[in-house]
Coordinates of C-alpha atoms and ligand atoms in Angstrom, one line a residue:
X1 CA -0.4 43.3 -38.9
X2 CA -3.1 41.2 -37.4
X3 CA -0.8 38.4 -36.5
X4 CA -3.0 35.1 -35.1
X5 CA -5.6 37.6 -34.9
X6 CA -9.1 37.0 -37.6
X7 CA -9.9 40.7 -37.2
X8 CA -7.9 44.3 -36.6
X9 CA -11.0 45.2 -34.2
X10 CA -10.8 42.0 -32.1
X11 CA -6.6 43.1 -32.3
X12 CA -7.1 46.5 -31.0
X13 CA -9.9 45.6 -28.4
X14 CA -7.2 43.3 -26.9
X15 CA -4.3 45.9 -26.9
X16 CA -6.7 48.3 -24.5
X17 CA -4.4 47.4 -21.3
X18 CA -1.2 47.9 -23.2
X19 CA -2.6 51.3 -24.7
X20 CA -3.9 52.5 -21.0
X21 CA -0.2 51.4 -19.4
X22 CA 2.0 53.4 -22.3
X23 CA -0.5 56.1 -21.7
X24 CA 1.0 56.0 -18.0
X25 CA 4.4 55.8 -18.3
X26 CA 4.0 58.7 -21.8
X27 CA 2.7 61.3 -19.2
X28 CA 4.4 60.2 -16.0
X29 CA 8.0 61.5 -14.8
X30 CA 10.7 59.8 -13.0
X31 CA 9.0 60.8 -9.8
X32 CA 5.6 59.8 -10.5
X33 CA 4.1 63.4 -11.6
X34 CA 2.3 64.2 -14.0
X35 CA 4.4 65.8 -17.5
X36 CA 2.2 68.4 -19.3
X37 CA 3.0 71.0 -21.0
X38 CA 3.4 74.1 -19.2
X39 CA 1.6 76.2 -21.9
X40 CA -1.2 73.7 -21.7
X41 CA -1.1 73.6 -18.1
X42 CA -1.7 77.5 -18.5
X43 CA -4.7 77.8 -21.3
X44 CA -6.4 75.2 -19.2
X45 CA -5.5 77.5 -15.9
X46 CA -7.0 80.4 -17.9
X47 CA -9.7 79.2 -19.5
X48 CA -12.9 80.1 -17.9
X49 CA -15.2 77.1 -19.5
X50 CA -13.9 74.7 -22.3
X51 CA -15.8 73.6 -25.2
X52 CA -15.0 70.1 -26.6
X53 CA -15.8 69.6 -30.0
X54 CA -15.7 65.8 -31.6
X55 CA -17.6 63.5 -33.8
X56 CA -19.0 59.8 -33.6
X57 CA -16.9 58.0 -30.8
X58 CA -14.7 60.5 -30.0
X59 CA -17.8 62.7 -29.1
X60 CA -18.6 60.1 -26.6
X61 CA -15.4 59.9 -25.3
X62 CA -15.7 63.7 -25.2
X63 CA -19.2 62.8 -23.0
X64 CA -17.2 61.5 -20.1
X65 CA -14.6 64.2 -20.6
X66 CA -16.9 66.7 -19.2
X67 CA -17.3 64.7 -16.2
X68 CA -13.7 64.4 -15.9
X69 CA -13.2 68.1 -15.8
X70 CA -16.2 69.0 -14.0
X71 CA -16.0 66.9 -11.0
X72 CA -12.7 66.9 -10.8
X73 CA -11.1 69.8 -12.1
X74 CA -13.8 71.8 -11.7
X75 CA -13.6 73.3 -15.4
X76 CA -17.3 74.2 -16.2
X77 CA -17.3 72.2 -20.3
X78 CA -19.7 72.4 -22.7
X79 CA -19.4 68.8 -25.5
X80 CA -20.5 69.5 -29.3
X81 CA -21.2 67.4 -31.9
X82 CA -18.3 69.1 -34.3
X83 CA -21.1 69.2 -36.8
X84 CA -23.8 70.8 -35.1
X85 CA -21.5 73.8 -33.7
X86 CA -20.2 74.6 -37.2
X87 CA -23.2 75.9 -38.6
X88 CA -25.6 76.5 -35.0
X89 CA -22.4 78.2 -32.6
X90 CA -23.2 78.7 -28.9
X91 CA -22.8 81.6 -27.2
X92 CA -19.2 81.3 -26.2
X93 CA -17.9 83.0 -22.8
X94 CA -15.2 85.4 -22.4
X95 CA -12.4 83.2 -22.5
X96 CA -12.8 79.8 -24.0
X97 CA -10.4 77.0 -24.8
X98 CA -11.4 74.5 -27.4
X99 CA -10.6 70.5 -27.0
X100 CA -10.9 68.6 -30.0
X101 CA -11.0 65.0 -29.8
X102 CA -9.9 63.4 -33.3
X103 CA -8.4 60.0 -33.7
X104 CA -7.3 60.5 -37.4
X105 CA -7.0 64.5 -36.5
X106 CA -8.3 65.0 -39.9
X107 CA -11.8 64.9 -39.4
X108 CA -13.4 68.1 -41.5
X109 CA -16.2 69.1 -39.4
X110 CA -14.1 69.4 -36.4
X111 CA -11.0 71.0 -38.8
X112 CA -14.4 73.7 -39.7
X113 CA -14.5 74.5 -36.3
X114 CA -10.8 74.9 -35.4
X115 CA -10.9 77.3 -38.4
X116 CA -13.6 79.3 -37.5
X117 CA -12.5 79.7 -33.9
X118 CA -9.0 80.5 -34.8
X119 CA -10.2 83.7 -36.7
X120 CA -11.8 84.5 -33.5
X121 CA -8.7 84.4 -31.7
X122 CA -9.1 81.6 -29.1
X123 CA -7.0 78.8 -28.3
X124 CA -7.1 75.1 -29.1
X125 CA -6.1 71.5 -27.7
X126 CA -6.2 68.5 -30.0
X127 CA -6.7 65.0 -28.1
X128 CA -5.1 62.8 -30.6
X129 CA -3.8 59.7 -32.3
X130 CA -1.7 60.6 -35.3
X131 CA 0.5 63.5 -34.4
X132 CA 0.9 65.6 -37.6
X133 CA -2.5 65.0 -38.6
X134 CA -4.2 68.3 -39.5
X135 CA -5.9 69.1 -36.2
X136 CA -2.8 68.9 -34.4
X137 CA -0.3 71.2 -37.0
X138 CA -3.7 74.1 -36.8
X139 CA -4.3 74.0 -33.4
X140 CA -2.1 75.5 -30.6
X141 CA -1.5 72.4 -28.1
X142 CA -1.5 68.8 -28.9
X143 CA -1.9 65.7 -26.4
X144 CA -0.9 62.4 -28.0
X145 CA -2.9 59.5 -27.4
X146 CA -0.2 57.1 -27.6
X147 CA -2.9 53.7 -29.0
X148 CA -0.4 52.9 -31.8
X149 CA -2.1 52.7 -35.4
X150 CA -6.1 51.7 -35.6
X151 CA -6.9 50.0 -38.4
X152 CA -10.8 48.6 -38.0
X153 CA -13.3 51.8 -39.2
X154 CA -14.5 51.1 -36.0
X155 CA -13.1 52.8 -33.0
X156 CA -12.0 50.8 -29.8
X157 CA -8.7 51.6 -28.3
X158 CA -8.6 55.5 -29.5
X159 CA -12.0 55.9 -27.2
X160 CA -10.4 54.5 -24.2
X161 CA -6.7 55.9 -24.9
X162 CA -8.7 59.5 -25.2
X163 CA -10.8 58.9 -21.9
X164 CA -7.4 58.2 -19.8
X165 CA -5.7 61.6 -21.8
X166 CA -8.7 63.3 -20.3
X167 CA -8.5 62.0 -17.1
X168 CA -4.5 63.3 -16.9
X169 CA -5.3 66.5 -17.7
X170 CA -8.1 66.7 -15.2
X171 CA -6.0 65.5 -12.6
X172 CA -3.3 68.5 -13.6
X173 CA -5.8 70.9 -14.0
X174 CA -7.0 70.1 -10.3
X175 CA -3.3 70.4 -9.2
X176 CA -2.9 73.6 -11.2
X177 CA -5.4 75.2 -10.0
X178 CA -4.4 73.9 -5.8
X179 CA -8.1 72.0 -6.0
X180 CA -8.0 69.6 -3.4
X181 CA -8.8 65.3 -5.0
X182 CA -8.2 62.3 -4.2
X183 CA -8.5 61.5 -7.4
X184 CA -5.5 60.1 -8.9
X185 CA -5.1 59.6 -12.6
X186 CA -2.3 57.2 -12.7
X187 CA -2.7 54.8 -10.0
X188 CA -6.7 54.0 -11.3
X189 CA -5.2 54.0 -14.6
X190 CA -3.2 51.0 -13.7
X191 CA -6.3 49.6 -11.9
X192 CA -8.3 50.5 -15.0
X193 CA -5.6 48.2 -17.5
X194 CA -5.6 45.2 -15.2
X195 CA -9.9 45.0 -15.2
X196 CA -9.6 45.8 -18.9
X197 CA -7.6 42.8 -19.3
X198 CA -9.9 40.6 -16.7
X199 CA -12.9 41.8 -19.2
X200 CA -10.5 40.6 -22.6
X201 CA -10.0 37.3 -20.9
X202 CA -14.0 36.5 -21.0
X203 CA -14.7 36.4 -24.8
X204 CA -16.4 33.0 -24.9
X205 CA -18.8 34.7 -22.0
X206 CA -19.1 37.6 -24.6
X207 CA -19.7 36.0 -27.4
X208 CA -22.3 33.5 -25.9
X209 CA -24.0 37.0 -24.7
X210 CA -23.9 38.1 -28.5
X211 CA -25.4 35.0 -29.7
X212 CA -28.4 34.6 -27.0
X213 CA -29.1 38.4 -27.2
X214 CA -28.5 39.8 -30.5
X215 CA -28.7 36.9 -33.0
X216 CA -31.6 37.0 -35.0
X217 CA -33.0 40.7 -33.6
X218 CA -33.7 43.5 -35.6
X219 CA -33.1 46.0 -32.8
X220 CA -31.4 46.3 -29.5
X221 CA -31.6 49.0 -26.4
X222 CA -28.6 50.4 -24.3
X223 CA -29.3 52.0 -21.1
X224 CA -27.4 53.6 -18.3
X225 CA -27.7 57.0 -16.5
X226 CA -25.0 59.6 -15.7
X227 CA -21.6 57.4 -16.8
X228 CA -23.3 54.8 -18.1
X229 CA -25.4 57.1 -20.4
X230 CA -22.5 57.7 -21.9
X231 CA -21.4 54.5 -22.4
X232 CA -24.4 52.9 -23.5
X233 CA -24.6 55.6 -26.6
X234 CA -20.8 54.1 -27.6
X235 CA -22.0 51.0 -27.3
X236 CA -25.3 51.4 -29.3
X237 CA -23.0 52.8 -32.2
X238 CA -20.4 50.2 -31.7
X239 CA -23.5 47.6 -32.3
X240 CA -24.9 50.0 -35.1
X241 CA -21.9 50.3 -37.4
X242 CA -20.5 46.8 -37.9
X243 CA -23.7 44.5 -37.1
X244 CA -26.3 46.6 -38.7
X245 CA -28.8 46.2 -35.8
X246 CA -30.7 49.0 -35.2
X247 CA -29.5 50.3 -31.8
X248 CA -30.3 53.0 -29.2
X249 CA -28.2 54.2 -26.1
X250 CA -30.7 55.9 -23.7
X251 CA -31.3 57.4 -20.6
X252 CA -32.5 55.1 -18.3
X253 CA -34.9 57.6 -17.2
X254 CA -35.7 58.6 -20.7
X255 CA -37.3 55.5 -21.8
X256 CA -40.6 55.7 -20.2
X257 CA -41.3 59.1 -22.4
X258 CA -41.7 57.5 -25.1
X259 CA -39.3 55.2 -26.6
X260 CA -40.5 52.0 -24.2
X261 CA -43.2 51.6 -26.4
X262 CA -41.2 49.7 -28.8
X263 CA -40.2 47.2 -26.2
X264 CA -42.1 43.7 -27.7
X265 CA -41.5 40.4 -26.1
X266 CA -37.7 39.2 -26.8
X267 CA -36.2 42.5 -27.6
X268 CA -32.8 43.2 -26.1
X269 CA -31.9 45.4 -23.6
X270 CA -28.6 46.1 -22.2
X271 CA -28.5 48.0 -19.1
X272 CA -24.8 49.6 -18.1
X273 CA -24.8 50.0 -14.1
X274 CA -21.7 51.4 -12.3
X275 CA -22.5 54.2 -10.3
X276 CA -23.7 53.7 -7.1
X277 CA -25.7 56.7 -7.2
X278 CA -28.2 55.4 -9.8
X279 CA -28.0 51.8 -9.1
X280 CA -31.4 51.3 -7.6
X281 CA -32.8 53.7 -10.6
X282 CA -31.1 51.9 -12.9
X283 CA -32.4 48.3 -12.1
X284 CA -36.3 49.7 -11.6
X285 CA -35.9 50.8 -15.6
X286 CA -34.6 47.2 -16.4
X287 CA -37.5 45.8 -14.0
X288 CA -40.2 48.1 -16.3
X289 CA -38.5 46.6 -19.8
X290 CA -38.3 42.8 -18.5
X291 CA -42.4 43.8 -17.1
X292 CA -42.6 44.6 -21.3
X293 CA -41.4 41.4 -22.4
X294 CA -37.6 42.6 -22.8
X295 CA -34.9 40.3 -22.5
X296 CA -32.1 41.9 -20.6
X297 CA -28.7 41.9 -19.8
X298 CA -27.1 43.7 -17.1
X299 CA -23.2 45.0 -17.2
X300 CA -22.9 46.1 -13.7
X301 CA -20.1 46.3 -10.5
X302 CA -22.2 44.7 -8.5
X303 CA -23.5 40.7 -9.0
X304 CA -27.3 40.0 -8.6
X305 CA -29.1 37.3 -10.4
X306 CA -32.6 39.5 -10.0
X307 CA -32.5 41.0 -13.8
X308 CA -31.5 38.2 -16.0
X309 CA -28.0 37.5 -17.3
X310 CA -25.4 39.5 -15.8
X311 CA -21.5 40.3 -16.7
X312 CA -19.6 41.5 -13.9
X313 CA -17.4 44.1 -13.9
X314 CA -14.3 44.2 -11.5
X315 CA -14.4 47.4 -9.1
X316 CA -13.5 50.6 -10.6
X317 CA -13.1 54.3 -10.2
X318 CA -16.7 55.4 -10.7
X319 CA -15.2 58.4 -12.8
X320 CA -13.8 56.0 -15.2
X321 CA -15.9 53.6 -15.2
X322 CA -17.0 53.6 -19.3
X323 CA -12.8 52.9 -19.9
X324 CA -13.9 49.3 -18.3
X325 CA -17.9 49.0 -19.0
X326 CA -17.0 49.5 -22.7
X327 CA -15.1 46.9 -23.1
X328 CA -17.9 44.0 -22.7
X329 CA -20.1 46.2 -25.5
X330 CA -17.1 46.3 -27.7
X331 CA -16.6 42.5 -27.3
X332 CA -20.3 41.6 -27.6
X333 CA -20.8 44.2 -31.3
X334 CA -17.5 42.3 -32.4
X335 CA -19.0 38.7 -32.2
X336 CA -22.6 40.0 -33.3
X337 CA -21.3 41.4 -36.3
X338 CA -19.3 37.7 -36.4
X339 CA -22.3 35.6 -35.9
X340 CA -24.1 38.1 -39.0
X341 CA -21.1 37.4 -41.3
X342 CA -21.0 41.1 -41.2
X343 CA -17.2 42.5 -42.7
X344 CA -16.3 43.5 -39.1
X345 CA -13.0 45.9 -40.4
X346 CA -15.0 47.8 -43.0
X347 CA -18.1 47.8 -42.5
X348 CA -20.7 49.3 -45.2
X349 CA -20.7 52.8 -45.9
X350 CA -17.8 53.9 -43.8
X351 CA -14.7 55.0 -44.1
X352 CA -12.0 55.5 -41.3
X353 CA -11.3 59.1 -41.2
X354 CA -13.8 61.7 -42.6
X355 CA -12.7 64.6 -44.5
X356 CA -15.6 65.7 -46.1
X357 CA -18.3 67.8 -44.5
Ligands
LIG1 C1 -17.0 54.9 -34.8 C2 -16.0 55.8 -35.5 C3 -16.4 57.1 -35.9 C4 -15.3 58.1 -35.5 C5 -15.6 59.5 -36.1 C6 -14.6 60.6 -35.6 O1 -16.4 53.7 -34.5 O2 -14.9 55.4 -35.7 O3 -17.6 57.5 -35.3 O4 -15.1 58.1 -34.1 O5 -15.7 59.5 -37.4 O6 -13.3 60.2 -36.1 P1 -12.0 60.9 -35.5 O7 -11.9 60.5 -34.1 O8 -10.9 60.4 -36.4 O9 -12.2 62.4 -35.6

């Protein structure tokens, strides 16, 4: 039920810390460990590259996956667009494990995948939020992602729950494999719950940032680069599906070959900046779009006043950074969509799990 809540969306965006914290104590034993399944523990071990397969939001939670298991588990990943792979496959290598990410775990273009892969004898994790669900009775492992029920078509706490299942099993598979990191999944988790709920606590900021950005505008850019690329694309869809703006996540980098040209004077921009790396590359792509007119807003770690409006986003694990940076976005589509009358919970044309091709 949505209690004092006006929206199911607005509900779940707000039940982020609580998801994060169950997620914690789900996958945490009495002496702080990590609890996975051995068997998983071992495909992962085995597995010489992993291939996660998702669509929509759970392909860009899939986006910061890789990262996840690259940088700290050192598991080379490939991400697909469940889609795409099921009629244009990639060479696959010797001996490959397949993730799916699936919120409903019915989802048929990732079930057509499972399928084919399963004839071909390799194994499969499903990343999920409704145990039972199809993906998780056909495929060999399951991970539960523990965000209780989500009822608006668009996806909030199921992106974040499935970013922080990720991390866990990156921080096992690290361990597993006697990688040395100081990366610890459960104490930034706990970090990441407490800035989640900093972020929740700052709607009337969020939705004054909806009204001077996004009221009235036909269109709307999201940049960031490495962790924020990802972010920005889930925020651009986020905007996309329940306000009807046209939106675009890009590379910051990207814009410049081609795309800038549709800057005018007065569109929105959004840049995402969290990793120290890119920071300074990040701010010289918002300096060329506010050069073109743009009016930009920057969701960034770090406070300057140099690039228009900015949010500020309390200090976090670079690696999970989108957990926290999506939170603003999510907040900000919510109250466009509002301020457009738009039917936030269902929007137009969608329905909340797909099961048709
Ligand atoms: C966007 C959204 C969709 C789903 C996609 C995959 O907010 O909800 O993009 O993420 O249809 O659905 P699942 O995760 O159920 O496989």
């Amino acid at each position: 039920e949505k209690g004092t809540y006006s929206h199911f969306m607005l509900k779940e965006i707000d039940e982020q810390p609580f998801v994060i914290r169950n997620i914690i104590q789900k996958y945490q034993d009495e002496d702080g460990d990590i609890k996975l399944d051995q068997d998983i523990r071992a495909a992962l071990n085995d597995a010489d590259r992993l291939y996660v397969i998702a669509a929509g939001t759970s392909y860009h939670a899939g986006l910061a996956g890789k990262e996840l298991m690259e940088k700290v588990a050192e598991k080379p990943t490939e991400v697909h667009i469940a889609s795409e792979f099921l009629y244009n496959e990639p060479l696959l290598s010797e001996n490959p494990l397949f993730i799916f990410i699936s919120q409903s775990g019915e989802t048929a273009d990732c079930r057509g995948v499972l399928v084919n892969v399963k004839e071909k004898g390799c194994q499969s994790l499903t990343i999920t939020n409704v145990p039972g669900s199809t993906l998780t009775r056909e495929s060999d492992f399951t991970l539960h992602t523990y965000a209780g029920p989500e009822i608006a078509v668009a996806s909030t706490k199921a992106y974040t729950a499935q970013m922080a299942v990720f991390s866990i099993l990156a921080m096992d598979g690290a361990r597993a494999q006697g990688i040395h990191s100081d990366f610890n999944a459960i104490s930034e988790l706990g970090l990441i719950a407490n800035a989640m709920e900093t972020l929740c606590d700052q709607k009337e900021r969020m939705e004054q940032v909806a009204r001077d950005y996004m009221s009235g505008t036909r269109n709307c850019f999201f940049i960031g680069r490495a962790m924020d690329y990802h972010v920005v694309q889930e925020g651009a869809l986020k905007l996309k599906e329940i306000s009807y703006i046209q939106a675009e996540g890009f590379a910051g980098g990207e814009l410049k070959h081609g795309t800038i040209a549709l800057i005018e004077d007065g569109t929105p921009v959004v840049g995402v900046t969290t990793q120290q790396h890119v920071n300074a590359n990040i701010r010289g792509n918002i300096q060329e779009v506010i050069a073109r007119g743009a009016n930009a807003c920057i969701i960034s770690t770090e406070a300057t006043k140099e690039e228009g409006d900015t949010i500020v986003l309390p200090n976090i694990n670079e690696l999970l950074s989108p957990l926290v940076s999506v939170v603003p976005l999510q907040l900000i589509s919510y109250y466009a969509a509002l301020h457009r009358d738009c039917d936030v919970d269902k929007p137009r044309n969608l329905a909340k799990s797909v099961t048709v091709e």
